[in-house]
Amino acid sequence: MAILNVDLLKTKLQVTDNSQDGLLQILTDQAKDIVTKEYFGYADIPEDWTFPESFTYVGLEVATHLYNKVGIEGQISHKEQSIERVYTEGGIPRHLFDQLPRKAKTFGLWEIN
């Protein structure tokens, strides 16, 4: 799979022109940031960190979720005419992060020589 970028997101969303490129770039960058912070637990992100190819699937799902909520950010439900949508969470659904590898955390309880 390719690295998460605007072209990959455009393909998934079936966007065929360049009219939304600015928005899609913002959403792609935001998705990378969200996934990175979820992976590192919002702390101690290495300075030289680059978004790995293995995280592309999760990043693409997060970016798609963000795109689908443009204009209704923060809402947990939306009703228009006879159509009602209820979102389980106002932010990013937790299940989208299930594909991320888990980092082993050390707590410094033992010293290994």
Short mmCIF file of C-alpha atoms in Angstrom, two decimals:
data_model
loop_
_atom_site.label_atom_id
_atom_site.label_comp_id
_atom_site.label_asym_id
_atom_site.label_seq_id
_atom_site.Cartn_x
_atom_site.Cartn_y
_atom_site.Cartn_z
CA MET A 1 0.00 0.00 0.00
CA ALA A 2 1.12 3.55 -0.65
CA ILE A 3 1.87 6.22 1.91
CA LEU A 4 -1.15 8.30 2.94
CA ASN A 5 -1.41 11.36 0.70
CA VAL A 6 -4.00 13.48 -1.11
CA ASP A 7 -4.02 11.29 -4.24
CA LEU A 8 -4.74 8.15 -2.22
CA LEU A 9 -7.55 9.90 -0.33
CA LYS A 10 -8.98 11.25 -3.61
CA THR A 11 -9.05 7.72 -5.02
CA LYS A 12 -10.87 6.35 -1.97
CA LEU A 13 -13.40 9.20 -1.97
CA GLN A 14 -13.79 9.04 -5.77
CA VAL A 15 -12.90 12.70 -6.15
CA THR A 16 -11.90 13.24 -9.77
CA ASP A 17 -10.92 16.92 -9.89
CA ASN A 18 -8.60 19.21 -7.96
CA SER A 19 -11.26 21.49 -6.46
CA GLN A 20 -10.96 19.93 -2.99
CA ASP A 21 -7.19 19.44 -2.88
CA GLY A 22 -6.69 22.06 -0.15
CA LEU A 23 -9.28 20.46 2.11
CA LEU A 24 -7.98 16.95 1.39
CA GLN A 25 -4.43 18.01 2.25
CA ILE A 26 -5.60 19.41 5.58
CA LEU A 27 -7.55 16.21 6.34
CA THR A 28 -4.60 14.01 5.34
CA ASP A 29 -2.23 15.97 7.60
CA GLN A 30 -4.78 15.95 10.42
CA ALA A 31 -5.29 12.17 10.08
CA LYS A 32 -1.53 11.57 10.24
CA ASP A 33 -1.31 13.72 13.35
CA ILE A 34 -4.25 11.96 15.04
CA VAL A 35 -2.90 8.47 14.27
CA THR A 36 0.61 9.42 15.41
CA LYS A 37 -0.68 10.84 18.69
CA GLU A 38 -2.83 7.76 19.24
CA TYR A 39 0.17 5.50 18.63
CA PHE A 40 2.51 7.39 20.96
CA GLY A 41 -0.09 8.17 23.60
CA TYR A 42 0.16 11.93 23.00
CA ALA A 43 3.65 12.10 24.47
CA ASP A 44 7.27 11.51 23.56
CA ILE A 45 6.88 11.62 19.77
CA PRO A 46 10.41 11.34 18.38
CA GLU A 47 11.68 14.39 16.49
CA ASP A 48 12.66 12.22 13.51
CA TRP A 49 9.29 10.41 13.33
CA THR A 50 7.86 9.89 9.86
CA PHE A 51 4.47 8.39 9.21
CA PRO A 52 5.13 4.75 8.23
CA GLU A 53 3.57 3.00 5.28
CA SER A 54 2.15 0.36 7.64
CA PHE A 55 -0.09 3.06 9.19
CA THR A 56 -1.61 4.07 5.84
CA TYR A 57 -4.80 2.01 6.23
CA VAL A 58 -5.63 3.52 9.62
CA GLY A 59 -4.73 7.02 8.42
CA LEU A 60 -6.91 6.62 5.34
CA GLU A 61 -9.87 5.50 7.46
CA VAL A 62 -9.41 8.44 9.83
CA ALA A 63 -9.11 10.89 6.90
CA THR A 64 -12.27 9.43 5.34
CA HIS A 65 -14.12 9.80 8.64
CA LEU A 66 -12.97 13.42 8.89
CA TYR A 67 -14.09 14.11 5.31
CA ASN A 68 -17.52 12.62 5.93
CA LYS A 69 -18.01 14.89 8.94
CA VAL A 70 -16.98 18.16 7.29
CA GLY A 71 -19.64 20.68 8.20
CA ILE A 72 -21.02 18.65 11.10
CA GLU A 73 -17.90 18.42 13.27
CA GLY A 74 -18.66 17.72 16.91
CA GLN A 75 -22.24 16.60 16.34
CA ILE A 76 -23.36 13.30 17.78
CA SER A 77 -26.61 13.20 15.81
CA HIS A 78 -28.06 14.85 12.73
CA LYS A 79 -31.64 14.78 11.43
CA GLU A 80 -32.76 16.18 8.12
CA GLN A 81 -36.19 15.47 6.68
CA SER A 82 -36.73 11.77 7.42
CA ILE A 83 -33.03 10.83 7.58
CA GLU A 84 -31.40 10.61 10.99
CA ARG A 85 -27.73 9.85 11.60
CA VAL A 86 -26.42 9.08 15.05
CA TYR A 87 -22.69 8.98 15.68
CA THR A 88 -21.46 6.90 18.58
CA GLU A 89 -18.83 9.50 19.39
CA GLY A 90 -18.31 13.16 18.61
CA GLY A 91 -14.66 12.57 17.64
CA ILE A 92 -12.84 9.73 15.92
CA PRO A 93 -14.40 6.31 16.64
CA ARG A 94 -12.02 4.23 18.77
CA HIS A 95 -12.39 1.14 16.58
CA LEU A 96 -10.50 2.87 13.76
CA PHE A 97 -7.31 2.53 15.82
CA ASP A 98 -7.64 -1.24 16.34
CA GLN A 99 -5.26 -1.90 13.41
CA LEU A 100 -2.39 0.05 14.97
CA PRO A 101 0.40 -1.99 16.54
CA ARG A 102 0.66 -1.51 20.28
CA LYS A 103 3.82 -0.14 21.76
CA ALA A 104 5.24 -1.96 24.75
CA LYS A 105 5.47 0.49 27.63
CA THR A 106 8.23 0.31 30.19
CA PHE A 107 7.66 1.69 33.64
CA GLY A 108 11.20 1.57 35.02
CA LEU A 109 10.35 -0.86 37.81
CA TRP A 110 13.36 -3.05 37.21
CA GLU A 111 16.82 -2.30 36.05
CA ILE A 112 18.20 -4.80 33.55
CA ASN A 113 21.97 -5.18 33.48
#
